[in-house]
Tab-separated table of C-alpha atoms and ligand atoms in Angstrom:
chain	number	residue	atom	x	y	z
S	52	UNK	CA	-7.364	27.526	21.172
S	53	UNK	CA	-3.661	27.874	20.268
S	54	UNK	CA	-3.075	26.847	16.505
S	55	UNK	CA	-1.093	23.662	18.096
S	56	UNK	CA	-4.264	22.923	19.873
S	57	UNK	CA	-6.222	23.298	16.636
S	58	UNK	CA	-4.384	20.579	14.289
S	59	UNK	CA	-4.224	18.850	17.042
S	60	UNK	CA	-7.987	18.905	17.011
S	61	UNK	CA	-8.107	18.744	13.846
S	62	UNK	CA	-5.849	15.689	13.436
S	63	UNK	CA	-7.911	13.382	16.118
S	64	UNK	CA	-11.585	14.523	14.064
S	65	UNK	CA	-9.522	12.876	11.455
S	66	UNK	CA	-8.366	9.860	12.723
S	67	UNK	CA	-11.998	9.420	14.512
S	68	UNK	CA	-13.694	9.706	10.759
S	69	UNK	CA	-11.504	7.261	9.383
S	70	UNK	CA	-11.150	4.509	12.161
S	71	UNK	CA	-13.982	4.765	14.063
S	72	UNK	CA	-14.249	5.514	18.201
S	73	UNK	CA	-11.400	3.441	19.698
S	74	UNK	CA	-8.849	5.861	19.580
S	75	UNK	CA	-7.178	6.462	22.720
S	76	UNK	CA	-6.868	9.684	22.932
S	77	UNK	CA	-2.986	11.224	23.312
S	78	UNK	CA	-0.730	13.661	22.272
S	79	UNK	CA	-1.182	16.060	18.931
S	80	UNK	CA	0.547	13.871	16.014
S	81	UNK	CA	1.594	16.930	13.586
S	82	UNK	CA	5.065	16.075	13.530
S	83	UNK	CA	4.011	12.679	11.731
S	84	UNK	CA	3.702	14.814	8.100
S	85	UNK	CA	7.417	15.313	7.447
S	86	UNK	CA	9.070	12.662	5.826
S	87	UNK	CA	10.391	12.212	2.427
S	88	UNK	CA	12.777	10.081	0.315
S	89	UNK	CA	15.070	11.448	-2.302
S	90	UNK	CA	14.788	10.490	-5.654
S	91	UNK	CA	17.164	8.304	-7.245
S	92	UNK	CA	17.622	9.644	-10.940
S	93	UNK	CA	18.321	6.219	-12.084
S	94	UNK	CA	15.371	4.850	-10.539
S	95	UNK	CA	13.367	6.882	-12.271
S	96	UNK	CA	14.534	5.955	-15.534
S	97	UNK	CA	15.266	2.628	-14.994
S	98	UNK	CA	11.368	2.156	-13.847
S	99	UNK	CA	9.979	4.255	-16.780
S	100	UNK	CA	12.597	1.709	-19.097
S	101	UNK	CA	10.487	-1.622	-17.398
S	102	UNK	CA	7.508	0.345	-17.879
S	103	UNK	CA	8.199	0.974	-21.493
S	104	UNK	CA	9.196	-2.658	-21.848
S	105	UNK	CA	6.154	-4.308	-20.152
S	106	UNK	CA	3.244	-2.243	-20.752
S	107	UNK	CA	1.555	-3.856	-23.864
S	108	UNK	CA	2.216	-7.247	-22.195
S	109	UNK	CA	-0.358	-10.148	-23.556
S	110	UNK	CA	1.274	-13.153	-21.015
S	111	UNK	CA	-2.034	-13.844	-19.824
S	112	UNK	CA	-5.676	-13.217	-21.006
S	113	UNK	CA	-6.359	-9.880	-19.083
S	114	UNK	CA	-4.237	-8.791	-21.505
S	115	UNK	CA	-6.859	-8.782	-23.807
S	116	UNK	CA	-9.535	-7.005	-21.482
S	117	UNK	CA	-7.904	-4.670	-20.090
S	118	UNK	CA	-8.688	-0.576	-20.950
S	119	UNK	CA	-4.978	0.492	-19.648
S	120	UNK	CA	-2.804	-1.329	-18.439
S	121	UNK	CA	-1.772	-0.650	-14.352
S	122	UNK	CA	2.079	-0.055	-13.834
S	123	UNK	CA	2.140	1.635	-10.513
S	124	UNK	CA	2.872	5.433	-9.131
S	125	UNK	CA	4.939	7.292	-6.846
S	126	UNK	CA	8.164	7.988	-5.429
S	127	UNK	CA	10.766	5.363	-7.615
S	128	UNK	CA	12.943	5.899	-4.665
S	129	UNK	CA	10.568	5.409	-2.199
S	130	UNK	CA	10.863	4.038	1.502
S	131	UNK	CA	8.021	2.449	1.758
S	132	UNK	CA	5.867	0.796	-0.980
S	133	UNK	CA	2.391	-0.333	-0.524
S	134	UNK	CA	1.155	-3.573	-2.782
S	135	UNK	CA	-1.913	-4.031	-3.599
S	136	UNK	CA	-3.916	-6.601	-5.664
S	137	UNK	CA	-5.139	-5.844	-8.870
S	138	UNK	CA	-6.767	-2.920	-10.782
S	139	UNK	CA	-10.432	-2.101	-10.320
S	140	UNK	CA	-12.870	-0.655	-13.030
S	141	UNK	CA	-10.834	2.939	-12.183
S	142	UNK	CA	-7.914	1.950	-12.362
S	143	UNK	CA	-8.353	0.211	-15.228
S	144	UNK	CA	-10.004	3.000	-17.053
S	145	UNK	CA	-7.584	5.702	-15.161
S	146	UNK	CA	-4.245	3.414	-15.355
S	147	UNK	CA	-3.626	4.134	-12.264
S	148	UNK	CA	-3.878	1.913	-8.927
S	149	UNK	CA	-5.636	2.943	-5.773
S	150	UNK	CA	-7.616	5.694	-7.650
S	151	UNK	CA	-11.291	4.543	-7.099
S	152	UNK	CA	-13.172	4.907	-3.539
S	153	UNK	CA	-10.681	2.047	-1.919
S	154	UNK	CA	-7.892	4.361	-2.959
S	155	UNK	CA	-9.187	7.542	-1.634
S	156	UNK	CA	-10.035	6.043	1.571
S	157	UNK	CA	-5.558	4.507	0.959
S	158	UNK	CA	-5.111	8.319	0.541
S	159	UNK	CA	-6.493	9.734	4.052
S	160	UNK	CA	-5.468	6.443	5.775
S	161	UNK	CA	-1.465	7.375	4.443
S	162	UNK	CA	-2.357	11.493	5.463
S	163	UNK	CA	-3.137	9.854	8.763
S	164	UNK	CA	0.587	9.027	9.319
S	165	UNK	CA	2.224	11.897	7.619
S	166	UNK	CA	2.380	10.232	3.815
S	167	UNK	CA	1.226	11.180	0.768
S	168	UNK	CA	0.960	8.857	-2.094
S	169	UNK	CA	3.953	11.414	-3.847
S	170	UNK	CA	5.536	9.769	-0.961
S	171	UNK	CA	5.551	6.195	-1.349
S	172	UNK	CA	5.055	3.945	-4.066
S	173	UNK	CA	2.013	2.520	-4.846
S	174	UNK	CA	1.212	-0.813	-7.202
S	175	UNK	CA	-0.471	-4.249	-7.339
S	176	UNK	CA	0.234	-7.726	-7.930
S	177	UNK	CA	-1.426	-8.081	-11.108
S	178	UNK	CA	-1.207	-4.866	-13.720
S	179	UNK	CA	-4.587	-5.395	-15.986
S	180	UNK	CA	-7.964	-5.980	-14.484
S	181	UNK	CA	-9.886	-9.248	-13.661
S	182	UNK	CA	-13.077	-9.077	-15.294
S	183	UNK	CA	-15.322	-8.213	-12.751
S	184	UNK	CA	-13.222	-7.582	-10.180
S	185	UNK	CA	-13.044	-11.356	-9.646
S	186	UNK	CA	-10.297	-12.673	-7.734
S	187	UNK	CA	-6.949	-13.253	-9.160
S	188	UNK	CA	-6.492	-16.825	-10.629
S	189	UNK	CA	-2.938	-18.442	-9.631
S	190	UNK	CA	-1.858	-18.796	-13.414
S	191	UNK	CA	-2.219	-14.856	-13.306
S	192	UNK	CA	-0.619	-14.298	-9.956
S	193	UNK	CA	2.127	-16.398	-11.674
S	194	UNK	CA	2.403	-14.947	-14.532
S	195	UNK	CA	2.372	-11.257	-13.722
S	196	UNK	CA	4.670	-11.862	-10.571
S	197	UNK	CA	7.820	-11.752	-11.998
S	198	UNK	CA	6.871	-7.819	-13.185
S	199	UNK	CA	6.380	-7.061	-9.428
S	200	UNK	CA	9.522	-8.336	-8.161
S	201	UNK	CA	11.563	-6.442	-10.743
S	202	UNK	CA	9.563	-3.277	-9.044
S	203	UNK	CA	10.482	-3.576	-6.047
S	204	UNK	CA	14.225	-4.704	-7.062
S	205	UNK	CA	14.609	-0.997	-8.342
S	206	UNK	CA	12.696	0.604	-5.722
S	207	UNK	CA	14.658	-1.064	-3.090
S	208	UNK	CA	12.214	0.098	-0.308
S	209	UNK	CA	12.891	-0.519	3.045
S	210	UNK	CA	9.813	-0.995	3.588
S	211	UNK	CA	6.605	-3.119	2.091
S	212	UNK	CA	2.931	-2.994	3.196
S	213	UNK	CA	1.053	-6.281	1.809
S	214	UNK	CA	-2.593	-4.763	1.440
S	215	UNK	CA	-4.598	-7.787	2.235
S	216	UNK	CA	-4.246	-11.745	1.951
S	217	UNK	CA	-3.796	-11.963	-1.864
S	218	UNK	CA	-0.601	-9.401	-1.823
S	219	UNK	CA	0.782	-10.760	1.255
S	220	UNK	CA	0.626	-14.479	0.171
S	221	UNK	CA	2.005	-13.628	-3.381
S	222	UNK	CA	4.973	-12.028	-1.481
S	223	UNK	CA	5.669	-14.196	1.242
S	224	UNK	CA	4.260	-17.828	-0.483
S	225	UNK	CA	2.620	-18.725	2.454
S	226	UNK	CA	-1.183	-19.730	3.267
S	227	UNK	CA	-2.235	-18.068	6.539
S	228	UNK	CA	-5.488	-15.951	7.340
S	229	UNK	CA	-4.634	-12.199	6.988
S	230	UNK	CA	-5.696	-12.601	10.824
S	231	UNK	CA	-2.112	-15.052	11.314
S	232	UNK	CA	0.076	-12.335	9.239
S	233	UNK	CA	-1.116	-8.849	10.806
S	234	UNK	CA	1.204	-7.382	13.687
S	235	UNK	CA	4.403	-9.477	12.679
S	236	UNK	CA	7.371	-8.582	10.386
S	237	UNK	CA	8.222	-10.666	7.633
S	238	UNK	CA	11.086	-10.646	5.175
S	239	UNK	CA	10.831	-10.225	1.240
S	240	UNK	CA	14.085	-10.358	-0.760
S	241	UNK	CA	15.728	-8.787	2.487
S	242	UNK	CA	13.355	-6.268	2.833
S	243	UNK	CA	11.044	-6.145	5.713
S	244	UNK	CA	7.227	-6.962	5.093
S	245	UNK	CA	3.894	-5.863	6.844
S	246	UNK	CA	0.363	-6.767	6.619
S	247	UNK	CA	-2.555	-5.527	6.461
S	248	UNK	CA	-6.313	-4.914	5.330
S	249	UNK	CA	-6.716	-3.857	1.548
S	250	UNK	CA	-8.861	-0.553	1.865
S	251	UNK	CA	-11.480	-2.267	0.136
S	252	UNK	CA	-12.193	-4.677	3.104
S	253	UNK	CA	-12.664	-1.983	5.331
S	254	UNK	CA	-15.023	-0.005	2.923
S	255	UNK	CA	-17.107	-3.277	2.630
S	256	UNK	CA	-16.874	-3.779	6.671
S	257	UNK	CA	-16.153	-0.566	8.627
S	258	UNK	CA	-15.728	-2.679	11.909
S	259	UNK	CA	-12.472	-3.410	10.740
S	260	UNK	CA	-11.040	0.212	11.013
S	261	UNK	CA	-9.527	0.372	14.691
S	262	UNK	CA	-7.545	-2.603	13.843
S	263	UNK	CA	-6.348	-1.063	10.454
S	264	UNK	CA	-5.534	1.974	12.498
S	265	UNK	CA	-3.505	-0.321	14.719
S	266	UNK	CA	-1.744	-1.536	11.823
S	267	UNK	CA	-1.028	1.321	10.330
S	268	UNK	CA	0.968	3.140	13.580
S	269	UNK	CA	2.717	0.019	13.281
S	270	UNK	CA	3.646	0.555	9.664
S	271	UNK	CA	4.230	4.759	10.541
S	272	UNK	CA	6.583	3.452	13.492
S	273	UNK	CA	8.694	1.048	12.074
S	274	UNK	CA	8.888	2.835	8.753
S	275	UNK	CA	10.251	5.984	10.388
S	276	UNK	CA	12.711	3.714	12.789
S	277	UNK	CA	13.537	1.979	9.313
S	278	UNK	CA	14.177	5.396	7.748
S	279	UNK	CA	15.814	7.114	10.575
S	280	UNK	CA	13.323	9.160	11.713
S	281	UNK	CA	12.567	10.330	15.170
S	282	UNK	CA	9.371	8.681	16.726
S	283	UNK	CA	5.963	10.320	16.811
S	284	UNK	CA	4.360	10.772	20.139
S	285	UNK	CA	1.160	10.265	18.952
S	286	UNK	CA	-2.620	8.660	19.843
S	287	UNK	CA	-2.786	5.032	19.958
S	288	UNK	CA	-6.016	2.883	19.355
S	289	UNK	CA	-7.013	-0.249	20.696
S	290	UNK	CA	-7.518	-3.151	18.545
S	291	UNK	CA	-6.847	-7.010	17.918
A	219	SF4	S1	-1.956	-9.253	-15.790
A	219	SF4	FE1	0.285	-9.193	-15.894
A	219	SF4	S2	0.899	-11.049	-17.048
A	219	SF4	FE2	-1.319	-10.675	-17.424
A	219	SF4	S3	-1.355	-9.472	-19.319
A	219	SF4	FE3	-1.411	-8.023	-17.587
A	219	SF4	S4	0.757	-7.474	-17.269
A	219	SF4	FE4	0.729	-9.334	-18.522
């Protein structure tokens, strides 16, 4: 086996683990781990300065219950940023977003089109934890909102991922079944939107998977068009 024939190997086991059987099979993807995004000095600071000026923020009643308060990680300067919904028990205890099982499973599905998390940007609608993990109430969503569009006015991405229904309708203020939104492009603030599952839909039903993986070429392809980067000739799955 040549080593191109290994990751190539190597690459499908991958894909199979994570998404399930109804990959059709193709050509090797290694090529997909390359991109990057410069980093934007200014972003940087300009993002730790909101951070700074937000972080012991009491405009709603998580406030109060939260361990850490959630600002979001990555690249400042990133292409594409992935928005989630709201910090989990690790997150809240890590202060970080997407660190708990739903984020590692975030982690291989982004390796699985050449990103790493250094990569992209990473955050949630709401930055303290619901009690419970209960859903976001609108007075929250309302309330923290304005902290998430200031985000993603510095990060200037040209790319967003809505990672499930409560992300995407936040974003787009529309009420449609995460079914309706999946497989189209939307725009947010001039910047083009996607939609998919949150990773912790597809731990809780693993039937799910081939259409995530569907998604997510989607995302890989127009975010490298987006970016300027040549297209990957890789596998593509089946799905609805
Ligand atoms: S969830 Fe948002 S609005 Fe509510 S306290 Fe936390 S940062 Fe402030």
């Amino acid at each position: 086996m040549t080593p191109g024939s290994a990751a190539a190997r190597s690459y499908l086991v991958r894909q199979q683990t994570l998404f399930g059987d109804q990959l059709l099979l193709g050509e090797a993807a290694d090529s997909a781990i390359e991109p990057d995004t410069k980093v934007d000095g200014s972003q940087v600071e300009e993002l730790a300065a909101f951070n700074r000026e937000i972080r012991e923020c009491q405009e709603c009643p998580l406030g109060a219950t939260r361990t850490k308060f959630v600002f979001g990680v990555g690249n400042p300067a990133a292409d594409l940023v992935l928005v989630g919904e709201a910090p989990g028990r690790q997150e809240d205890l890590q202060g970080e977003p997407f660190v708990g099982q739903a984020g590692k499973l975030l982690d291989k599905m982004l390796a699985a089109i050449g990103l790493s998390r250094q990569q992209v940007y990473i955050l949630n609608v709401l930055k303290c934890r619901p009690p419970e993990n209960r859903d976001p109430r609108p007075a929250e969503v309302d309330q923290c909102q304005p902290y998430l569009n200031r985000q993603l006015s510095i990060i200037r991405p040209r790319l967003i991922v809505a990672l499930g229904r409560v992300a995407a309708r936040t974003l787009l203020k529309i009420d449609e079944s995460l079914k309706n939104m999946r497989g189209r492009i939307f725009n947010y603030e001039g910047i083009e939107l996607m939609v998919t599952y949150h990773p912790a839909a597809l731990l809780r039903n693993s039937g799910f998977k081939p259409n995530a993986w569907v998604d997510f070429q989607a995302i890989r392809d127009r975010y490298r068009e987006l970016a300027g980067l040549p297209p990957v000739e890789g596998p593509r799955a089946a799905g609805n």
